[in-house]
PDB file of C-alpha atoms in Angstrom:
ATOM      1  CA  UNK A  94      11.040   6.566  13.295  1.00 52.00           C
ATOM      2  CA  UNK A  95      11.442   9.727  15.321  1.00 61.00           C
ATOM      3  CA  UNK A  96      12.914   9.265  18.794  1.00 78.00           C
ATOM      4  CA  UNK A  97      10.570  10.291  21.578  1.00 86.00           C
ATOM      5  CA  UNK A  98      11.284  11.345  25.135  1.00 90.00           C
ATOM      6  CA  UNK A  99       8.681  11.211  27.889  1.00 94.00           C
ATOM      7  CA  UNK A 100       8.832  11.503  31.678  1.00 96.00           C
ATOM      8  CA  UNK A 101       9.254   8.097  33.268  1.00 94.00           C
ATOM      9  CA  UNK A 102       6.498   8.642  35.789  1.00 96.00           C
ATOM     10  CA  UNK A 103       3.922  11.136  37.013  1.00 97.00           C
ATOM     11  CA  UNK A 104       1.645  11.308  40.038  1.00 98.00           C
ATOM     12  CA  UNK A 105      -1.749  12.977  40.255  1.00 98.00           C
ATOM     13  CA  UNK A 106      -4.910  13.022  42.330  1.00 97.00           C
ATOM     14  CA  UNK A 107      -8.426  12.209  41.308  1.00 97.00           C
ATOM     15  CA  UNK A 108     -10.236  15.078  39.619  1.00 97.00           C
ATOM     16  CA  UNK A 109      -7.099  16.852  38.464  1.00 97.00           C
ATOM     17  CA  UNK A 110      -6.066  17.487  34.887  1.00 97.00           C
ATOM     18  CA  UNK A 111      -2.936  15.614  33.828  1.00 98.00           C
ATOM     19  CA  UNK A 112      -0.659  16.759  31.035  1.00 98.00           C
ATOM     20  CA  UNK A 113       2.007  14.413  29.702  1.00 97.00           C
ATOM     21  CA  UNK A 114       4.507  15.945  27.322  1.00 96.00           C
ATOM     22  CA  UNK A 115       6.443  14.046  24.700  1.00 94.00           C
ATOM     23  CA  UNK A 116       9.492  15.507  22.972  1.00 93.00           C
ATOM     24  CA  UNK A 117      10.200  14.524  19.379  1.00 89.00           C
ATOM     25  CA  UNK A 118      12.774  16.966  18.057  1.00 89.00           C
ATOM     26  CA  UNK A 119      13.489  15.090  14.824  1.00 86.00           C
ATOM     27  CA  UNK A 120       9.884  14.685  13.754  1.00 86.00           C
ATOM     28  CA  UNK A 121       9.542  14.521   9.977  1.00 83.00           C
ATOM     29  CA  UNK A 122       7.111  16.443   7.832  1.00 84.00           C
ATOM     30  CA  UNK A 123       4.773  13.528   7.301  1.00 80.00           C
ATOM     31  CA  UNK A 124       4.959  12.098  10.822  1.00 83.00           C
ATOM     32  CA  UNK A 125       1.828  11.637  12.891  1.00 86.00           C
ATOM     33  CA  UNK A 126       1.747  11.616  16.690  1.00 89.00           C
ATOM     34  CA  UNK A 127      -0.134   8.809  18.386  1.00 89.00           C
ATOM     35  CA  UNK A 128      -0.766   8.010  22.043  1.00 92.00           C
ATOM     36  CA  UNK A 129      -1.583   4.642  23.573  1.00 93.00           C
ATOM     37  CA  UNK A 130      -2.632   3.630  27.086  1.00 96.00           C
ATOM     38  CA  UNK A 131      -1.678   0.340  28.704  1.00 94.00           C
ATOM     39  CA  UNK A 132      -3.040  -1.218  31.886  1.00 93.00           C
ATOM     40  CA  UNK A 133      -1.064  -3.960  33.659  1.00 87.00           C
ATOM     41  CA  UNK A 134      -1.170  -7.324  31.888  1.00 84.00           C
ATOM     42  CA  UNK A 135      -3.197  -5.920  28.996  1.00 89.00           C
ATOM     43  CA  UNK A 136      -2.398  -4.815  25.487  1.00 91.00           C
ATOM     44  CA  UNK A 137      -2.076  -1.080  24.766  1.00 92.00           C
ATOM     45  CA  UNK A 138      -5.166   0.808  23.685  1.00 93.00           C
ATOM     46  CA  UNK A 139      -5.228   3.638  21.145  1.00 91.00           C
ATOM     47  CA  UNK A 140      -6.151   6.956  22.766  1.00 94.00           C
ATOM     48  CA  UNK A 141      -5.670   9.727  20.234  1.00 93.00           C
ATOM     49  CA  UNK A 142      -3.742  10.730  17.131  1.00 91.00           C
ATOM     50  CA  UNK A 143      -2.908  14.080  15.610  1.00 91.00           C
ATOM     51  CA  UNK A 144      -0.759  15.901  13.095  1.00 91.00           C
ATOM     52  CA  UNK A 145      -0.884  19.537  14.155  1.00 90.00           C
ATOM     53  CA  UNK A 146      -2.725  22.019  16.407  1.00 89.00           C
ATOM     54  CA  UNK A 147      -5.279  20.386  18.675  1.00 95.00           C
ATOM     55  CA  UNK A 148      -7.254  17.186  18.554  1.00 94.00           C
ATOM     56  CA  UNK A 149      -9.941  16.263  21.056  1.00 95.00           C
ATOM     57  CA  UNK A 150     -11.998  13.147  21.564  1.00 94.00           C
ATOM     58  CA  UNK A 151     -14.152  11.791  24.364  1.00 93.00           C
ATOM     59  CA  UNK A 152     -11.115  10.562  26.263  1.00 91.00           C
ATOM     60  CA  UNK A 153      -8.342  13.129  25.858  1.00 96.00           C
ATOM     61  CA  UNK A 154      -6.943  16.132  24.051  1.00 97.00           C
ATOM     62  CA  UNK A 155      -3.703  16.326  22.127  1.00 97.00           C
ATOM     63  CA  UNK A 156      -1.929  19.653  21.808  1.00 97.00           C
ATOM     64  CA  UNK A 157       0.726  20.054  19.136  1.00 96.00           C
ATOM     65  CA  UNK A 158       2.618  23.365  18.821  1.00 96.00           C
ATOM     66  CA  UNK A 159       3.426  24.889  15.468  1.00 95.00           C
ATOM     67  CA  UNK A 160       6.979  23.487  15.331  1.00 94.00           C
ATOM     68  CA  UNK A 161       5.633  19.985  16.153  1.00 94.00           C
ATOM     69  CA  UNK A 162       8.781  19.156  18.140  1.00 93.00           C
ATOM     70  CA  UNK A 163       6.697  18.187  21.131  1.00 94.00           C
ATOM     71  CA  UNK A 164       3.156  17.206  21.951  1.00 95.00           C
ATOM     72  CA  UNK A 165       1.072  17.130  25.110  1.00 97.00           C
ATOM     73  CA  UNK A 166      -1.543  14.564  25.999  1.00 97.00           C
ATOM     74  CA  UNK A 167      -4.133  16.106  28.291  1.00 98.00           C
ATOM     75  CA  UNK A 168      -6.389  13.936  30.452  1.00 97.00           C
ATOM     76  CA  UNK A 169      -9.180  15.985  32.060  1.00 94.00           C
ATOM     77  CA  UNK A 170     -10.310  15.150  35.594  1.00 94.00           C
ATOM     78  CA  UNK A 171      -8.454  11.872  35.997  1.00 97.00           C
ATOM     79  CA  UNK A 172      -9.826   9.023  38.062  1.00 96.00           C
ATOM     80  CA  UNK A 173      -8.167   6.034  39.700  1.00 97.00           C
ATOM     81  CA  UNK A 174      -8.911   4.010  36.564  1.00 95.00           C
ATOM     82  CA  UNK A 175      -6.611   6.274  34.553  1.00 96.00           C
ATOM     83  CA  UNK A 176      -3.625   4.787  36.361  1.00 97.00           C
ATOM     84  CA  UNK A 177      -1.681   3.258  33.496  1.00 97.00           C
ATOM     85  CA  UNK A 178       1.353   3.611  31.253  1.00 96.00           C
ATOM     86  CA  UNK A 179       1.008   6.122  28.413  1.00 97.00           C
ATOM     87  CA  UNK A 180       3.072   5.779  25.250  1.00 93.00           C
ATOM     88  CA  UNK A 181       3.834   8.430  22.654  1.00 91.00           C
ATOM     89  CA  UNK A 182       4.616   7.217  19.126  1.00 86.00           C
ATOM     90  CA  UNK A 183       5.792   9.371  16.248  1.00 83.00           C
ATOM     91  CA  UNK A 184       6.249   8.301  12.675  1.00 72.00           C
ATOM     92  CA  UNK A 185       4.853   7.955   9.215  1.00 58.00           C
ATOM     93  CA  UNK A 186       6.553   5.760   6.727  1.00 47.00           C
ATOM     94  CA  UNK A 187       7.977   3.225   9.088  1.00 51.00           C
ATOM     95  CA  UNK A 188       8.169  -0.511   8.942  1.00 51.00           C
ATOM     96  CA  UNK A 189       7.924  -0.987  12.668  1.00 60.00           C
ATOM     97  CA  UNK A 190       5.483  -0.012  15.356  1.00 71.00           C
ATOM     98  CA  UNK A 191       7.926   0.785  18.134  1.00 75.00           C
ATOM     99  CA  UNK A 192       6.909   1.713  21.648  1.00 80.00           C
ATOM    100  CA  UNK A 193       9.237   3.618  23.954  1.00 79.00           C
ATOM    101  CA  UNK A 194       9.355   3.253  27.715  1.00 82.00           C
ATOM    102  CA  UNK A 195       6.237   5.339  28.211  1.00 92.00           C
ATOM    103  CA  UNK A 196       5.071   7.401  31.182  1.00 96.00           C
ATOM    104  CA  UNK A 197       3.722   5.611  34.213  1.00 96.00           C
ATOM    105  CA  UNK A 198       0.827   7.661  35.597  1.00 97.00           C
ATOM    106  CA  UNK A 199      -0.285   6.962  39.152  1.00 98.00           C
ATOM    107  CA  UNK A 200      -3.562   8.527  40.266  1.00 97.00           C
ATOM    108  CA  UNK A 201      -4.183   8.773  44.010  1.00 97.00           C
ATOM    109  CA  UNK A 202      -7.548   9.186  45.748  1.00 96.00           C
TER     110      UNK A 202
ATOM    111  CA  UNK B 137     -17.166  -6.815  16.050  1.00 64.00           C
ATOM    112  CA  UNK B 138     -14.690  -9.283  17.541  1.00 79.00           C
ATOM    113  CA  UNK B 139     -11.385  -7.834  18.643  1.00 93.00           C
ATOM    114  CA  UNK B 140      -7.942  -9.349  18.347  1.00 96.00           C
ATOM    115  CA  UNK B 141      -7.953 -12.754  19.979  1.00 97.00           C
ATOM    116  CA  UNK B 142      -4.952 -14.606  21.289  1.00 97.00           C
ATOM    117  CA  UNK B 143      -4.598 -18.158  22.492  1.00 97.00           C
ATOM    118  CA  UNK B 144      -3.805 -19.649  24.831  1.00 98.00           C
ATOM    119  CA  UNK B 145      -4.220 -17.117  27.630  1.00 96.00           C
ATOM    120  CA  UNK B 146      -1.582 -18.820  29.709  1.00 97.00           C
ATOM    121  CA  UNK B 147       1.130 -21.264  28.733  1.00 98.00           C
ATOM    122  CA  UNK B 148       3.617 -23.069  30.929  1.00 98.00           C
ATOM    123  CA  UNK B 149       6.576 -24.752  29.302  1.00 98.00           C
ATOM    124  CA  UNK B 150       9.808 -26.338  30.369  1.00 98.00           C
ATOM    125  CA  UNK B 151      13.173 -24.935  29.378  1.00 98.00           C
ATOM    126  CA  UNK B 152      14.221 -26.327  26.000  1.00 98.00           C
ATOM    127  CA  UNK B 153      10.681 -26.952  24.789  1.00 98.00           C
ATOM    128  CA  UNK B 154       8.876 -25.153  21.997  1.00 98.00           C
ATOM    129  CA  UNK B 155       5.933 -22.805  22.412  1.00 98.00           C
ATOM    130  CA  UNK B 156       3.328 -21.873  19.815  1.00 98.00           C
ATOM    131  CA  UNK B 157       1.203 -18.779  20.313  1.00 98.00           C
ATOM    132  CA  UNK B 158      -1.716 -17.844  18.094  1.00 98.00           C
ATOM    133  CA  UNK B 159      -3.332 -14.595  17.076  1.00 98.00           C
ATOM    134  CA  UNK B 160      -6.484 -13.818  15.122  1.00 97.00           C
ATOM    135  CA  UNK B 161      -6.662 -10.227  13.879  1.00 96.00           C
ATOM    136  CA  UNK B 162      -9.751  -8.120  13.546  1.00 94.00           C
ATOM    137  CA  UNK B 163     -11.737  -8.985  10.449  1.00 93.00           C
ATOM    138  CA  UNK B 164     -10.407  -6.970   7.512  1.00 90.00           C
ATOM    139  CA  UNK B 165      -7.015  -6.346   9.076  1.00 91.00           C
ATOM    140  CA  UNK B 166      -4.073  -7.681   7.099  1.00 91.00           C
ATOM    141  CA  UNK B 167      -1.146  -6.698   9.333  1.00 90.00           C
ATOM    142  CA  UNK B 168      -0.164  -8.512  12.507  1.00 92.00           C
ATOM    143  CA  UNK B 169       2.512  -7.438  14.986  1.00 92.00           C
ATOM    144  CA  UNK B 170       4.046  -9.431  17.800  1.00 95.00           C
ATOM    145  CA  UNK B 171       5.570  -7.984  20.961  1.00 94.00           C
ATOM    146  CA  UNK B 172       7.267  -9.365  24.037  1.00 95.00           C
ATOM    147  CA  UNK B 173       6.727  -7.649  27.357  1.00 93.00           C
ATOM    148  CA  UNK B 174       8.669  -8.953  30.317  1.00 91.00           C
ATOM    149  CA  UNK B 175       7.204  -8.219  33.725  1.00 86.00           C
ATOM    150  CA  UNK B 176       7.437  -4.529  34.536  1.00 80.00           C
ATOM    151  CA  UNK B 177       9.206  -3.672  31.293  1.00 83.00           C
ATOM    152  CA  UNK B 178       8.267  -2.057  27.991  1.00 84.00           C
ATOM    153  CA  UNK B 179       7.025  -3.620  24.783  1.00 87.00           C
ATOM    154  CA  UNK B 180       9.766  -5.107  22.652  1.00 89.00           C
ATOM    155  CA  UNK B 181       8.921  -5.366  18.952  1.00 89.00           C
ATOM    156  CA  UNK B 182       9.290  -8.931  17.691  1.00 94.00           C
ATOM    157  CA  UNK B 183       7.764  -9.396  14.242  1.00 93.00           C
ATOM    158  CA  UNK B 184       5.524  -7.751  11.689  1.00 90.00           C
ATOM    159  CA  UNK B 185       3.525  -9.704   9.119  1.00 92.00           C
ATOM    160  CA  UNK B 186       1.502  -8.201   6.308  1.00 89.00           C
ATOM    161  CA  UNK B 187      -0.324  -9.994   3.506  1.00 90.00           C
ATOM    162  CA  UNK B 188       1.260 -13.270   4.495  1.00 92.00           C
ATOM    163  CA  UNK B 189       4.853 -12.089   4.455  1.00 92.00           C
ATOM    164  CA  UNK B 190       7.299 -11.165   7.178  1.00 92.00           C
ATOM    165  CA  UNK B 191       7.957  -7.449   6.734  1.00 88.00           C
ATOM    166  CA  UNK B 192      10.337  -6.860   9.581  1.00 86.00           C
ATOM    167  CA  UNK B 193      11.646  -8.288  12.813  1.00 90.00           C
ATOM    168  CA  UNK B 194      13.113  -6.887  15.977  1.00 90.00           C
ATOM    169  CA  UNK B 195      16.387  -7.773  17.674  1.00 91.00           C
ATOM    170  CA  UNK B 196      15.502 -11.300  18.669  1.00 95.00           C
ATOM    171  CA  UNK B 197      17.354 -14.554  17.941  1.00 97.00           C
ATOM    172  CA  UNK B 198      16.207 -16.832  15.096  1.00 97.00           C
ATOM    173  CA  UNK B 199      14.532 -19.209  17.531  1.00 97.00           C
ATOM    174  CA  UNK B 200      11.727 -16.656  17.555  1.00 98.00           C
ATOM    175  CA  UNK B 201       9.826 -17.167  14.334  1.00 97.00           C
ATOM    176  CA  UNK B 202       6.333 -17.049  13.007  1.00 97.00           C
ATOM    177  CA  UNK B 203       4.068 -17.030  10.059  1.00 97.00           C
ATOM    178  CA  UNK B 204       0.872 -15.514   8.774  1.00 97.00           C
ATOM    179  CA  UNK B 205      -1.805 -17.645   7.203  1.00 97.00           C
ATOM    180  CA  UNK B 206      -4.027 -16.828   4.179  1.00 96.00           C
ATOM    181  CA  UNK B 207      -6.815 -15.787   6.566  1.00 95.00           C
ATOM    182  CA  UNK B 208      -4.320 -13.312   8.154  1.00 96.00           C
ATOM    183  CA  UNK B 209      -4.159 -15.125  11.464  1.00 97.00           C
ATOM    184  CA  UNK B 210      -0.657 -15.614  12.780  1.00 98.00           C
ATOM    185  CA  UNK B 211       1.490 -17.938  14.834  1.00 98.00           C
ATOM    186  CA  UNK B 212       4.522 -17.102  16.906  1.00 98.00           C
ATOM    187  CA  UNK B 213       6.882 -19.981  17.577  1.00 98.00           C
ATOM    188  CA  UNK B 214       9.584 -19.903  20.183  1.00 98.00           C
ATOM    189  CA  UNK B 215      12.045 -22.783  20.037  1.00 98.00           C
ATOM    190  CA  UNK B 216      14.526 -23.941  22.649  1.00 98.00           C
ATOM    191  CA  UNK B 217      12.776 -21.980  25.378  1.00 98.00           C
ATOM    192  CA  UNK B 218      14.891 -20.195  27.939  1.00 98.00           C
ATOM    193  CA  UNK B 219      13.845 -18.916  31.336  1.00 97.00           C
ATOM    194  CA  UNK B 220      14.256 -15.326  30.075  1.00 96.00           C
ATOM    195  CA  UNK B 221      11.515 -15.949  27.503  1.00 97.00           C
ATOM    196  CA  UNK B 222       8.943 -15.788  30.278  1.00 97.00           C
ATOM    197  CA  UNK B 223       6.826 -12.767  29.413  1.00 97.00           C
ATOM    198  CA  UNK B 224       3.506 -11.491  28.152  1.00 96.00           C
ATOM    199  CA  UNK B 225       3.347 -11.873  24.388  1.00 97.00           C
ATOM    200  CA  UNK B 226       1.064  -9.391  22.707  1.00 96.00           C
ATOM    201  CA  UNK B 227      -0.363  -9.410  19.236  1.00 95.00           C
ATOM    202  CA  UNK B 228      -1.727  -6.358  17.442  1.00 92.00           C
ATOM    203  CA  UNK B 229      -3.441  -5.902  14.120  1.00 91.00           C
ATOM    204  CA  UNK B 230      -3.950  -2.980  11.755  1.00 88.00           C
ATOM    205  CA  UNK B 231      -5.670  -2.506   8.454  1.00 84.00           C
ATOM    206  CA  UNK B 232      -2.303  -2.563   6.779  1.00 71.00           C
ATOM    207  CA  UNK B 233      -0.511   0.229   5.070  1.00 60.00           C
ATOM    208  CA  UNK B 234       1.552   2.552   7.227  1.00 57.00           C
ATOM    209  CA  UNK B 235       1.563   1.094  10.737  1.00 55.00           C
ATOM    210  CA  UNK B 236       2.095   4.260  12.732  1.00 56.00           C
ATOM    211  CA  UNK B 237      -0.699   6.135  11.002  1.00 61.00           C
ATOM    212  CA  UNK B 238      -3.322   3.517  11.576  1.00 69.00           C
ATOM    213  CA  UNK B 239      -4.833   2.541  14.891  1.00 80.00           C
ATOM    214  CA  UNK B 240      -3.395  -0.698  16.189  1.00 85.00           C
ATOM    215  CA  UNK B 241      -5.686  -3.022  18.114  1.00 90.00           C
ATOM    216  CA  UNK B 242      -4.108  -5.308  20.676  1.00 93.00           C
ATOM    217  CA  UNK B 243      -5.149  -8.651  22.043  1.00 95.00           C
ATOM    218  CA  UNK B 244      -5.111  -9.533  25.717  1.00 94.00           C
ATOM    219  CA  UNK B 245      -1.886 -11.433  25.332  1.00 95.00           C
ATOM    220  CA  UNK B 246      -0.478 -14.851  26.138  1.00 97.00           C
ATOM    221  CA  UNK B 247       1.371 -15.180  29.420  1.00 96.00           C
ATOM    222  CA  UNK B 248       4.244 -17.578  28.770  1.00 98.00           C
ATOM    223  CA  UNK B 249       6.033 -19.022  31.760  1.00 98.00           C
ATOM    224  CA  UNK B 250       9.168 -21.066  31.267  1.00 98.00           C
ATOM    225  CA  UNK B 251      10.188 -23.237  34.189  1.00 97.00           C
TER     226      UNK B 251
END
């Protein structure tokens, strides 16, 4: 499972776009990149998954450069309810679903 | 469609006792994962069950054990409880196959308090 590095925390204000970058220098050819969101005292929730270029859904966008050694989760116009911990997971043929320390996003009014 | 359900929601036990936590995966899902999350900390991988067998376990002592039943539901047992076992225990399920490539659905967790 590729090691991932994310910022420990980020602050933003309502209405702003938030970009959280995850570094995964040893990503393997078959690895996918997946992001989860976790609110306090709840289980994580799948946000988005991608392999290369850009993926967009109703919640977020995921940007993956050509070398795939990093990825950026983009949350457009955040609100207070987006305050949560965001986890980046990278892997393919793994026998564990391992979460790192994640990025704690705090959105202020 | 029902999500992943865990029971009980809260559990209070005395040090040295045993705790049993239960998880029902989403219908059609064959893989179940267990995690421990102490207050304010990250998710620590505990166990992975698929098709009734333990596929892998994290760095936890043997007093943490579990099983998966023919209907794919799962139990996590914690013996000889210690105060440090107090945490939120989360269960997740996937359709099986490669865990990182498939979306994992989490339950709301069981809050275990050891006093």
